[in-house]
PDB file of C-alpha atoms in Angstrom:
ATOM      1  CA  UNK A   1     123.362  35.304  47.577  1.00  0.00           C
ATOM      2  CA  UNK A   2     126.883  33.813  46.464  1.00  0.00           C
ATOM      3  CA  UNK A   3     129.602  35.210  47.996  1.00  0.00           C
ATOM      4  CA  UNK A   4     131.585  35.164  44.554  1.00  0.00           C
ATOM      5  CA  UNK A   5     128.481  35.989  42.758  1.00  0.00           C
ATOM      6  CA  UNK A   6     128.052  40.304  42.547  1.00  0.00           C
ATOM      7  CA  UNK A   7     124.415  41.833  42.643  1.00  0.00           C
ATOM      8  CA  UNK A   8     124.684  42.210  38.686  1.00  0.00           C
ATOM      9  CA  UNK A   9     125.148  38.579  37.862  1.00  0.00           C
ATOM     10  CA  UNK A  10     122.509  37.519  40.873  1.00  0.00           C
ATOM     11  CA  UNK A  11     120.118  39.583  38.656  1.00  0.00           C
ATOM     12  CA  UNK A  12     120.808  37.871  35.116  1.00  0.00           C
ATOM     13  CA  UNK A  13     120.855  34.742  37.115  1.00  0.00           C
ATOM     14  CA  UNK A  14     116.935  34.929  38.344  1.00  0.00           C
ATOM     15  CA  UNK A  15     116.037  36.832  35.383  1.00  0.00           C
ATOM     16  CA  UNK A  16     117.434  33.571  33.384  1.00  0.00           C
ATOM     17  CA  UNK A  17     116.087  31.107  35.413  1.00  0.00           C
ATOM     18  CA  UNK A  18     112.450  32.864  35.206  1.00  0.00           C
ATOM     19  CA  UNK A  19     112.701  32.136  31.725  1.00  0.00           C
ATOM     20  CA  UNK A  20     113.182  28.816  31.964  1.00  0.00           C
ATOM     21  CA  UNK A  21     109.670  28.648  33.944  1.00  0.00           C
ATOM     22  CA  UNK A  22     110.970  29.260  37.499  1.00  0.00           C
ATOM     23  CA  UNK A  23     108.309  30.258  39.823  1.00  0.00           C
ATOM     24  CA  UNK A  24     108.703  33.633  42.071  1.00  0.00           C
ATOM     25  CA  UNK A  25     108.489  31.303  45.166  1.00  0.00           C
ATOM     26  CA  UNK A  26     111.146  29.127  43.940  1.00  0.00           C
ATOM     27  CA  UNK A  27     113.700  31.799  43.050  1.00  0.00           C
ATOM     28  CA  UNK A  28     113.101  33.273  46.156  1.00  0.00           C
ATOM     29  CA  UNK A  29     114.277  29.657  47.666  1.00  0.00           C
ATOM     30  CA  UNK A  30     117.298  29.324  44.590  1.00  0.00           C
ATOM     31  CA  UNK A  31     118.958  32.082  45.042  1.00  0.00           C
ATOM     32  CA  UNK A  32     118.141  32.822  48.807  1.00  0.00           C
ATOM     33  CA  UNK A  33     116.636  36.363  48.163  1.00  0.00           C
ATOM     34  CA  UNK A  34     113.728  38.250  49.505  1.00  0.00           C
ATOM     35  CA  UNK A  35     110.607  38.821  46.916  1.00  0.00           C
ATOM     36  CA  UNK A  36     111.420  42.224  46.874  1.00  0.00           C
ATOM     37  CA  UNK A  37     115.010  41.153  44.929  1.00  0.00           C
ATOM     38  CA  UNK A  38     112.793  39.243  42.715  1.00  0.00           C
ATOM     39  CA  UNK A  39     110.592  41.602  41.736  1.00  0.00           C
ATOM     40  CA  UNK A  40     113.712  44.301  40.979  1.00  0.00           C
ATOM     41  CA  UNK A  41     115.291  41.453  38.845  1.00  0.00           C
ATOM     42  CA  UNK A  42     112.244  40.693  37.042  1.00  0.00           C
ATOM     43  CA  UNK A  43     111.281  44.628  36.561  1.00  0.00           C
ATOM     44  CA  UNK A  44     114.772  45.361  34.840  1.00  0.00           C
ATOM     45  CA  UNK A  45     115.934  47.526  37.212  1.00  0.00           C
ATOM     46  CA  UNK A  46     119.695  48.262  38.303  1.00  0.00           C
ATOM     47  CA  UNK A  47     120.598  46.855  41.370  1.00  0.00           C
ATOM     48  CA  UNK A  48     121.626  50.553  43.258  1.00  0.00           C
ATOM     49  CA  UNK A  49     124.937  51.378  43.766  1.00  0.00           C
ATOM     50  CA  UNK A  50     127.034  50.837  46.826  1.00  0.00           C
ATOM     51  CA  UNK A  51     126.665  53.211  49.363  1.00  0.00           C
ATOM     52  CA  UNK A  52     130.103  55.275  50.180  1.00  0.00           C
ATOM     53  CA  UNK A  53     130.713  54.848  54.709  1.00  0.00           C
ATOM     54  CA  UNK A  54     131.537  57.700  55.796  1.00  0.00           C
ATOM     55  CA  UNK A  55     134.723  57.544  57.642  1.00  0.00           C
ATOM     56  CA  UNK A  56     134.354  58.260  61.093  1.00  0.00           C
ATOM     57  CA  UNK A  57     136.501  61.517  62.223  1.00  0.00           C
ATOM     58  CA  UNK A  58     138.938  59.987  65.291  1.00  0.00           C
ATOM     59  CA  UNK A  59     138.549  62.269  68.445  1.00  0.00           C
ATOM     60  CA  UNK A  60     142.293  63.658  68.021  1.00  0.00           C
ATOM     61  CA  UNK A  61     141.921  64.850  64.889  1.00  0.00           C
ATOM     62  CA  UNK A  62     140.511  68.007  65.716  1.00  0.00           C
TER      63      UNK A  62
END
């Protein structure tokens, strides 16, 4: 994946280029994803949200 490119616009990006006759296998090699990424892409799924970190508690703040 891009470094400039979110998860959103990786996903319109295979999804476009499957259209235009792209195999899975060369997606996969394209856009440097797993199959798995594919397969969400293709299925019209959401990429899920960003998880929140929790912020570690310091030892002297309790």
């Amino acid at each position: 994946m891009g470094n400039s490119q979110s998860k959103v616009e990786l996903y319109a990006a295979i999804r476009r280029d499957h259209r235009m006759g792209m195999s899975l296998r060369a997606l996969q090699r394209t856009h440097n994803v797993t199959w798995r990424t594919v397969r969400r892409a293709l299925d019209g799924q959401w990429p899920e949200p960003r998880k929140k970190q929790r912020r570690k508690e310091s030892r002297l703040d309790s």
